[in-house]
PDB file of C-alpha atoms in Angstrom:
ATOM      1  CA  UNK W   1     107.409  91.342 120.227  1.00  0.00           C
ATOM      2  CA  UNK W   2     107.038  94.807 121.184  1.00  0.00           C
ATOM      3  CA  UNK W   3     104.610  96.550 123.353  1.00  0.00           C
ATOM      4  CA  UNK W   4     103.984  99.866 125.775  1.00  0.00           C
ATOM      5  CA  UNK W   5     104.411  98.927 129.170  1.00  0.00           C
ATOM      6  CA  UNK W   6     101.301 101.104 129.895  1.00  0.00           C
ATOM      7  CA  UNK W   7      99.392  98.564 127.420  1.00  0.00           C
ATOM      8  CA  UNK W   8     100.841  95.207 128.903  1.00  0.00           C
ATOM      9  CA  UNK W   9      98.075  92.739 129.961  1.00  0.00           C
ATOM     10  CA  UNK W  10      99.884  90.249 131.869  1.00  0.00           C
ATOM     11  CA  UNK W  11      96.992  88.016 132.143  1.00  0.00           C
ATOM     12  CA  UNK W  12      95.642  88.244 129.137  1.00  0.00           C
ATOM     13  CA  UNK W  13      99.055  86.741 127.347  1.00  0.00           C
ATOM     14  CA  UNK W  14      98.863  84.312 130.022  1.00  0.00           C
ATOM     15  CA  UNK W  15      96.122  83.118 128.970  1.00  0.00           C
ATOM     16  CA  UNK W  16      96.826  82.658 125.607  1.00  0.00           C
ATOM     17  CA  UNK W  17     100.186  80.836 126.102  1.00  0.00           C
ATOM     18  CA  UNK W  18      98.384  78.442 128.240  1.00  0.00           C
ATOM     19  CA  UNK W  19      97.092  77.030 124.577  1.00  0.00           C
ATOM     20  CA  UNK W  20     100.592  76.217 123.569  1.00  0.00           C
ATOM     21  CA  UNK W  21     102.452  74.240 125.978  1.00  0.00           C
ATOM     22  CA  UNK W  22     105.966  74.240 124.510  1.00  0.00           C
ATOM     23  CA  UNK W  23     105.755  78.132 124.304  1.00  0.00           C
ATOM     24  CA  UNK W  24     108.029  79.974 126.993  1.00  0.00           C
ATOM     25  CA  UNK W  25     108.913  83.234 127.139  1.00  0.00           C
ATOM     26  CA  UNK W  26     110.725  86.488 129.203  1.00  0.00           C
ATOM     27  CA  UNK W  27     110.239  89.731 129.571  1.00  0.00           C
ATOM     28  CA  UNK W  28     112.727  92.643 129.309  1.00  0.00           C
ATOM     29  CA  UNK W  29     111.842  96.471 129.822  1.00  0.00           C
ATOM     30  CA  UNK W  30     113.776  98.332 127.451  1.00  0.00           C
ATOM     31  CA  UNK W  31     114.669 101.823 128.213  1.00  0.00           C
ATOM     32  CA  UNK W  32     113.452 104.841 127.003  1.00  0.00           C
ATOM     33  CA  UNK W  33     115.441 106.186 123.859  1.00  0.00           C
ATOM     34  CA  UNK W  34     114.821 107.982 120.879  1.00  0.00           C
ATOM     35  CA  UNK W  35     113.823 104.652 118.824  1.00  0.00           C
ATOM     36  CA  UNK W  36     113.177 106.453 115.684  1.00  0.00           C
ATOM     37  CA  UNK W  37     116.392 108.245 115.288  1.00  0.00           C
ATOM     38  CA  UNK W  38     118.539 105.118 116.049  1.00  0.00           C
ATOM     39  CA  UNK W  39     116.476 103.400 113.441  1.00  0.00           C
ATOM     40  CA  UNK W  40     116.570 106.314 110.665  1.00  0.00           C
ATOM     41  CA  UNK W  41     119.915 105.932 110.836  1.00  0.00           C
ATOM     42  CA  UNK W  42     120.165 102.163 110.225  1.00  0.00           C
ATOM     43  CA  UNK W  43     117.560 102.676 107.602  1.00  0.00           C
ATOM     44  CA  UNK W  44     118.811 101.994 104.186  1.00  0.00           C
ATOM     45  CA  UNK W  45     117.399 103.271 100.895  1.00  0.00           C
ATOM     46  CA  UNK W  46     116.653 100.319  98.212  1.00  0.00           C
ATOM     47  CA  UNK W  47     117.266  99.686  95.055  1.00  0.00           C
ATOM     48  CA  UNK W  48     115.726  97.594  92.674  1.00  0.00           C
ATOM     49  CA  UNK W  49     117.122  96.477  89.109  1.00  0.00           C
ATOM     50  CA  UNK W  50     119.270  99.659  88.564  1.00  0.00           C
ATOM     51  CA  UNK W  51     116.352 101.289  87.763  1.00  0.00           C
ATOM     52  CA  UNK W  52     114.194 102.776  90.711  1.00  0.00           C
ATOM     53  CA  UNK W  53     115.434 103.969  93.787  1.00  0.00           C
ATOM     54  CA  UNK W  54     113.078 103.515  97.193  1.00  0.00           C
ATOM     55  CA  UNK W  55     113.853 105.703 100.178  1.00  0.00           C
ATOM     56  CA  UNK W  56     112.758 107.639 102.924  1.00  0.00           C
ATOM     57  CA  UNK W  57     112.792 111.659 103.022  1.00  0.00           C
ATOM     58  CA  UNK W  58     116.067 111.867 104.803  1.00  0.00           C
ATOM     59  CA  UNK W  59     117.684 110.229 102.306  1.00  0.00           C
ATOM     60  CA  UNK W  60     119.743 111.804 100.119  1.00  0.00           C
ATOM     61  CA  UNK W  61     118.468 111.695  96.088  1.00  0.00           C
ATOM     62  CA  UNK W  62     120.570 109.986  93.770  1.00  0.00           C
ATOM     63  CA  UNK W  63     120.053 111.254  90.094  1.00  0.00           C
ATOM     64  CA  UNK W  64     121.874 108.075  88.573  1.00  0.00           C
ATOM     65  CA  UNK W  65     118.032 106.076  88.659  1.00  0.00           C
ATOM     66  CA  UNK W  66     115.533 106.919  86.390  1.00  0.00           C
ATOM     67  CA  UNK W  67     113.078 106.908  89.060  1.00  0.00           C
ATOM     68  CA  UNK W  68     112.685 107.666  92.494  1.00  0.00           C
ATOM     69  CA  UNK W  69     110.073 106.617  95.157  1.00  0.00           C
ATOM     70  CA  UNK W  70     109.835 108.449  98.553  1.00  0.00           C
ATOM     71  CA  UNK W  71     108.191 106.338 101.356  1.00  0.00           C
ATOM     72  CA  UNK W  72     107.669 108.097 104.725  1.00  0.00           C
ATOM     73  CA  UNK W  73     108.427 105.339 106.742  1.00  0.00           C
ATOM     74  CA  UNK W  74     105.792 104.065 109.275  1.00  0.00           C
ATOM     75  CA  UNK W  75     103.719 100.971 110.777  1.00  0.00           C
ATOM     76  CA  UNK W  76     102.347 100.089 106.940  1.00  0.00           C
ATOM     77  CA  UNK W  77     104.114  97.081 105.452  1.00  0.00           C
ATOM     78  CA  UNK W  78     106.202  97.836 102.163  1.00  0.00           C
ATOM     79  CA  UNK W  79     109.127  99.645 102.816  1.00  0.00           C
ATOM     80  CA  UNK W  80     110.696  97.802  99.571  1.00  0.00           C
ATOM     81  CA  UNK W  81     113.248  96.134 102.195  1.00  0.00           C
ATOM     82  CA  UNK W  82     111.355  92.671 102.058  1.00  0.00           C
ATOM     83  CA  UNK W  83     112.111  90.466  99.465  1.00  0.00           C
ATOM     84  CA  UNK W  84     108.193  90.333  97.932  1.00  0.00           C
ATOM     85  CA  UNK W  85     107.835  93.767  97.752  1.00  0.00           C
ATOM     86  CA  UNK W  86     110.897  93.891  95.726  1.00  0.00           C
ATOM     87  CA  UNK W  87     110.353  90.941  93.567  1.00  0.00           C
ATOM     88  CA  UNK W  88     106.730  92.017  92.340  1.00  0.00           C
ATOM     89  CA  UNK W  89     108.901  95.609  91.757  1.00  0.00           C
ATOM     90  CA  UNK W  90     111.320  94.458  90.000  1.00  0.00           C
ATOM     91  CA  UNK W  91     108.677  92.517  87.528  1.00  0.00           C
ATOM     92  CA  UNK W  92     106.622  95.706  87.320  1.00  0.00           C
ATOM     93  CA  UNK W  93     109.436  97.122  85.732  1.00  0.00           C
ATOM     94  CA  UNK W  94     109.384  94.847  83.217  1.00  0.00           C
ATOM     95  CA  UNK W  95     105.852  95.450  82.332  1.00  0.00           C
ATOM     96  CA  UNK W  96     104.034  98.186  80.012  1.00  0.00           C
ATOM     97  CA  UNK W  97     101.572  99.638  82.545  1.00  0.00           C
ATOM     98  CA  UNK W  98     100.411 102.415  79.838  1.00  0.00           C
ATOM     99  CA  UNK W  99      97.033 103.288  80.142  1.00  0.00           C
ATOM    100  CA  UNK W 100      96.423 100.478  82.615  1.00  0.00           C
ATOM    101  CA  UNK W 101      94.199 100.038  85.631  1.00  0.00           C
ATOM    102  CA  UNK W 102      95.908  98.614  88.152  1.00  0.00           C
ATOM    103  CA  UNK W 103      94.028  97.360  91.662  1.00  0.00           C
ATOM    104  CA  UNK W 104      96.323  97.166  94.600  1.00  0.00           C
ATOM    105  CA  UNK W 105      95.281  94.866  97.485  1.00  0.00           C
ATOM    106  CA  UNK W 106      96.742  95.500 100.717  1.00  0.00           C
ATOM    107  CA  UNK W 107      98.500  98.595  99.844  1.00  0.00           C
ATOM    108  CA  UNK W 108     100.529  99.117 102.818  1.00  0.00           C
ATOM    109  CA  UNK W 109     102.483 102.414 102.186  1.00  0.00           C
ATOM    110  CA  UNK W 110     101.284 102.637  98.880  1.00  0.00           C
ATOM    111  CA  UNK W 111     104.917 101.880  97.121  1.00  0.00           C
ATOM    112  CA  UNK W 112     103.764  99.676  94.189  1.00  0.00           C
ATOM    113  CA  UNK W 113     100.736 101.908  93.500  1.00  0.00           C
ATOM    114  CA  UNK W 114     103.171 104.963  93.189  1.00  0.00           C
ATOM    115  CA  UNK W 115     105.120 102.953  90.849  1.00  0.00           C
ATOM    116  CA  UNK W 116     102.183 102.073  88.951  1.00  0.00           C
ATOM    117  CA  UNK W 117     101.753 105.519  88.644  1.00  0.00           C
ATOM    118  CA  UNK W 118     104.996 105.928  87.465  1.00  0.00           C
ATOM    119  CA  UNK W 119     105.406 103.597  84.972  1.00  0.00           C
ATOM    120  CA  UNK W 120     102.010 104.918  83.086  1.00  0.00           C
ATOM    121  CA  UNK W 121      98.915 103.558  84.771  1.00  0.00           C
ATOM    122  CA  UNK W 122      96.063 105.300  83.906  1.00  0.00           C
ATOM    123  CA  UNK W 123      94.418 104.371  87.200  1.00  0.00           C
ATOM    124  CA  UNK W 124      95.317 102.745  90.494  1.00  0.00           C
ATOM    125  CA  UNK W 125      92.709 101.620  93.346  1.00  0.00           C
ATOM    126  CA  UNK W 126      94.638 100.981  96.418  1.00  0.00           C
ATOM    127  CA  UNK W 127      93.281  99.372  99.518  1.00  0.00           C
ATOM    128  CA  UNK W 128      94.122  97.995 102.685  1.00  0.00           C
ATOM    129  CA  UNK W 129      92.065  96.599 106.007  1.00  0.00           C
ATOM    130  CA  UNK W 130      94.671  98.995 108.048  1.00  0.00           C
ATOM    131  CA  UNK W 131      93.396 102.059 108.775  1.00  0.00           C
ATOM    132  CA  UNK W 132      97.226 103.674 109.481  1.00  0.00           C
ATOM    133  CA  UNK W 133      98.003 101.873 106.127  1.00  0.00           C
ATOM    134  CA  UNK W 134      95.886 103.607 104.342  1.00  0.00           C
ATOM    135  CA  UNK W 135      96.462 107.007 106.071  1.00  0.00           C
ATOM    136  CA  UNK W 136     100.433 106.621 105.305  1.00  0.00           C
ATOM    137  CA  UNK W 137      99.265 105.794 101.500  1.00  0.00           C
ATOM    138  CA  UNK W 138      97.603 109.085 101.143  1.00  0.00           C
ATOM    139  CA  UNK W 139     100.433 110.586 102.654  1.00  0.00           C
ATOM    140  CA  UNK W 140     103.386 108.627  99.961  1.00  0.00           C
ATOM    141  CA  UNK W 141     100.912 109.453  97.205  1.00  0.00           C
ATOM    142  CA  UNK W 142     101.442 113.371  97.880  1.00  0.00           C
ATOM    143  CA  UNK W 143     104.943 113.438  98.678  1.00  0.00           C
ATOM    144  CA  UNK W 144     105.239 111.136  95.540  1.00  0.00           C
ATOM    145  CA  UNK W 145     102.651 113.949  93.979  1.00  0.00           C
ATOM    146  CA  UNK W 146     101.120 110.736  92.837  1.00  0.00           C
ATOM    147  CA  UNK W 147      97.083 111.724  91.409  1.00  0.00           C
ATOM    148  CA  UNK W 148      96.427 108.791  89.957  1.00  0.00           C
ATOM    149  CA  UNK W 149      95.767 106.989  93.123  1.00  0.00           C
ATOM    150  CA  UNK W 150      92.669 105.984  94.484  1.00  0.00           C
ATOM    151  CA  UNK W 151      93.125 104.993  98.123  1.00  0.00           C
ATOM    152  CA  UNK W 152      90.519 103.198  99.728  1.00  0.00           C
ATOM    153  CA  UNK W 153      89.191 101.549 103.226  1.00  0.00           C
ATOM    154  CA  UNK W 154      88.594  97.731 102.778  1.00  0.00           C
ATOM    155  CA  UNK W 155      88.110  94.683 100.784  1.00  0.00           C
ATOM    156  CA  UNK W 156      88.355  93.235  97.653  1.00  0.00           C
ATOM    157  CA  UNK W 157      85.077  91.770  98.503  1.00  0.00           C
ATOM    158  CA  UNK W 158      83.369  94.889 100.598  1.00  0.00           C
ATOM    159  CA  UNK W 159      84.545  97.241  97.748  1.00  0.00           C
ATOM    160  CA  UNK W 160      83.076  98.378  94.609  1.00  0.00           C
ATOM    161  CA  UNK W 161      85.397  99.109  92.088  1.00  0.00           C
ATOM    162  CA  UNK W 162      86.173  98.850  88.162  1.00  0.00           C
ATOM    163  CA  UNK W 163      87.797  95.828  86.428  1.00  0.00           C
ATOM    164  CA  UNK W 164      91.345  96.297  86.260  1.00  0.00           C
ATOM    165  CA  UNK W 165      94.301  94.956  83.699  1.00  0.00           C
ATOM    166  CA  UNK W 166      96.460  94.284  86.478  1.00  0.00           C
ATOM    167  CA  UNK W 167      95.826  93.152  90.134  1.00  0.00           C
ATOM    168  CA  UNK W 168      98.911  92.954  92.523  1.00  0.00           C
ATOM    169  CA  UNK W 169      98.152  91.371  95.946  1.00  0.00           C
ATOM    170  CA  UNK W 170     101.223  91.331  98.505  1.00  0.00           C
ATOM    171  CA  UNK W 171      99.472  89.763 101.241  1.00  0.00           C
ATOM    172  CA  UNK W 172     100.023  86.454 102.715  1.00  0.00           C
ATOM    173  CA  UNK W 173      99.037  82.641 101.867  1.00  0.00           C
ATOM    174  CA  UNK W 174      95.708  82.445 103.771  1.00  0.00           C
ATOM    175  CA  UNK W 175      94.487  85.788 102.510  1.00  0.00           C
ATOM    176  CA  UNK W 176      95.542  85.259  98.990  1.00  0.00           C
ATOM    177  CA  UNK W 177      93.512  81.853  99.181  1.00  0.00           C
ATOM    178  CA  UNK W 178      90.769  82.717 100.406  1.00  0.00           C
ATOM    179  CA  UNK W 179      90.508  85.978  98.021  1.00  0.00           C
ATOM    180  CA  UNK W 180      91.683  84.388  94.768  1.00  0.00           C
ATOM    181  CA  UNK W 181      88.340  84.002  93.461  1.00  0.00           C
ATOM    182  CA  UNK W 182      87.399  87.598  94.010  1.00  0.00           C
ATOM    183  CA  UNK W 183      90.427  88.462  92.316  1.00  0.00           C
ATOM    184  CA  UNK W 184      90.039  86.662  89.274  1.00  0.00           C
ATOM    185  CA  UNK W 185      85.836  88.399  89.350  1.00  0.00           C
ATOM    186  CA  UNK W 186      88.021  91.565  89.182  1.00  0.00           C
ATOM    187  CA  UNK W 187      90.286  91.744  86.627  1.00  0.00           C
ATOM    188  CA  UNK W 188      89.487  91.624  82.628  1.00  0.00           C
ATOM    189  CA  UNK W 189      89.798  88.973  80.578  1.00  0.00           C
ATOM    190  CA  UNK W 190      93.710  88.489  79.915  1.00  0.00           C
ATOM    191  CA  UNK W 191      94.704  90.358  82.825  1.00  0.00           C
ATOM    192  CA  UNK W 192      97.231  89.602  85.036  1.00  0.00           C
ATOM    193  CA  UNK W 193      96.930  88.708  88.877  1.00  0.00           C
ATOM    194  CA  UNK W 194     100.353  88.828  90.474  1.00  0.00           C
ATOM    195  CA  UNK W 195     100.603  87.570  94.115  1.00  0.00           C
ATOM    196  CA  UNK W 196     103.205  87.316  96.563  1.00  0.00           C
ATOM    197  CA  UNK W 197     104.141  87.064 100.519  1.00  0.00           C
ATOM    198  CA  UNK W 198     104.488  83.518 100.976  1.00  0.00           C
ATOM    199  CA  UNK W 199     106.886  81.072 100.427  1.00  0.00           C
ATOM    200  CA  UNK W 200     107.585  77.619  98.468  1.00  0.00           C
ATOM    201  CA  UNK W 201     105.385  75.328 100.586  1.00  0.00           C
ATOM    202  CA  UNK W 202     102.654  77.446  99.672  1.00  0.00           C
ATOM    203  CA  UNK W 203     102.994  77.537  95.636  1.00  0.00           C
ATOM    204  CA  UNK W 204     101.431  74.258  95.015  1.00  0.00           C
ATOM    205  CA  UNK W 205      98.471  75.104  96.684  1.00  0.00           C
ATOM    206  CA  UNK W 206      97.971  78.348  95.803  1.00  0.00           C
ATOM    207  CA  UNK W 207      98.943  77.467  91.277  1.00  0.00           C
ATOM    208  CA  UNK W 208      96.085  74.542  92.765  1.00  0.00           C
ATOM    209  CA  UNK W 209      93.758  76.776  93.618  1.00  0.00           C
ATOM    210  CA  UNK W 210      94.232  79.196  90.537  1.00  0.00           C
ATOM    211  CA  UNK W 211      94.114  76.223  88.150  1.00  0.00           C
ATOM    212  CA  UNK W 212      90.559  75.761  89.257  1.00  0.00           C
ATOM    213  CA  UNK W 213      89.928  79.275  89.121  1.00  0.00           C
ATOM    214  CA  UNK W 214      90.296  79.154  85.136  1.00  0.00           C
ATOM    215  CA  UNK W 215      94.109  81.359  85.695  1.00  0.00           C
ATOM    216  CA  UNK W 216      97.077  79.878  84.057  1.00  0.00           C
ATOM    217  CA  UNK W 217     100.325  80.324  85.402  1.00  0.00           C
ATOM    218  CA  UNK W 218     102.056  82.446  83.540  1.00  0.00           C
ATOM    219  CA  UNK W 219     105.484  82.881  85.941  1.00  0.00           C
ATOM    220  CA  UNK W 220     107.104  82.337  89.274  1.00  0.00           C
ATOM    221  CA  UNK W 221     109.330  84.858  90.970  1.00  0.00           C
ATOM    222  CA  UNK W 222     111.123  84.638  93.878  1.00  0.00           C
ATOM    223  CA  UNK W 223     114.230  86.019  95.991  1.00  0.00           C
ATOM    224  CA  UNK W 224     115.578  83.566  98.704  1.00  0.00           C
ATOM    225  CA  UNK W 225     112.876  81.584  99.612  1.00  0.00           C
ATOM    226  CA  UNK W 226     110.011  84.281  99.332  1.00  0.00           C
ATOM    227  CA  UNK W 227     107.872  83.851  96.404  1.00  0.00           C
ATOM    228  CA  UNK W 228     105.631  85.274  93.527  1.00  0.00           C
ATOM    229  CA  UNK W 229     103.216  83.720  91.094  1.00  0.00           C
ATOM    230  CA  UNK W 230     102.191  85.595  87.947  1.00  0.00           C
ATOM    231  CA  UNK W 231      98.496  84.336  86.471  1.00  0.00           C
ATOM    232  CA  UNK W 232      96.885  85.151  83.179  1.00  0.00           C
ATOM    233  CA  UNK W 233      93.196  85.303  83.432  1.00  0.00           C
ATOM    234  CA  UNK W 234      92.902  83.086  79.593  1.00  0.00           C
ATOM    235  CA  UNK W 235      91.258  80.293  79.299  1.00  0.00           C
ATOM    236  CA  UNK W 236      93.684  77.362  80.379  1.00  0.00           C
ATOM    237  CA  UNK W 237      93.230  75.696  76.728  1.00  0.00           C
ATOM    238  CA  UNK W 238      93.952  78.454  74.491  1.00  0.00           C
TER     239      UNK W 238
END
């Protein structure tokens, strides 16, 4: 963990280690470098069935893939480096998005509603809780000249907006349980909800949980031991 020394409450994290016995811990001060440009330079563009290429503006374009995302990377999840960004990509591709609306829970940097867009998506409605999240999706959607965005403050449950086709939530376990049902209220009949950020503990409960909700299973991704269920909103005996 990471933190300004200017913002380091030594009691405070006292105070919550004293809740967990078996947790020790030491601190290091780390000197004061240009962070950034050591990253950007460790920072590696992705790329994701041959087909769509994710990087950052100092990258380098590579006309060889179809298509090309730029990310402007920040503190917003979904660089397309980890795994369940990259598996609910890679499926995306696979899909005909024409003329679909898409819903994007927990945006992050906005990288799977640009390739929404992309792919044909008539409309996109991307939100996040994250207030930087949803700054750095504006920002991807216009260096991505991506209109087709909607990027919102919030909720699925706080927010008003239309029924979509498809409904991607990268999230995590607890989230995606305790939002499932909302989900399933927001997509149209025989739409797709396609979840990720968790891993194979958590599929049981979550297919559980979805089976109740009136969603049949319609797939399961995963890469290494991250995971991704695909649901059909049909009726479970059709």
């Amino acid at each position: 963990a990471y933190i300004e020394n200017n913002c380091f409450n030594q009691y405070e994290l006292d105070k919550v280690l004293q809740q967990h016995a078996c947790i020790t811990y030491h601190r290091v001060q780390l000197e004061n470098k240009n962070w950034n440009e050591i990253w950007e330079k460790s920072y590696e563009p992705v790329v994701i069935s041959d087909k769509l290429l994710i990087k950052a503006p100092f990258h380098k374009s590579v006309k060889s893939y179809p298509l090309e995302i730029l990310i402007q990377p920040k503190m917003s999840f979904g660089t397309g480096h980890h795994p369940t960004t990259q598996l609910i990509a890679a499926y995306l591709l696979t899909e005909n998005l024409k003329n679909k609306i898409i819903i994007d829970v927990g945006c992050g940097t906005g990288i799977l509603s640009i390739l929404a867009e992309k792919l044909g998506a008539e409309t996109i409605f991307a939100f996040d809780i994250d207030e930087v999240c949803v700054e750095n999706t504006i920002e991807n959607c216009r260096l991505n000249s991506s209109n087709k965005v909607t990027v919102l403050q919030g909720t699925i449950k706080t927010l008003e907006i239309p029924h979509a086709h498809i409904l991607l939530a990268n999230i995590n376990r607890n989230v995606l349980l305790d939002e499932l049902s909302a989900y399933a209220e927001n997509v149209q009949e025989n739409g797709k909800i396609i979840v990720s950020g968790f891993m194979e503990a958590d599929v049981a409960t979550l297919i559980q949980q979805a089976v109740q909700l009136q969603l049949k299973l319609e797939k399961k991704l995963n890469i290494d031991e991250w995971f991704g269920l695909i649901f059909n909103k049909s009726k479970l005996n059709e």
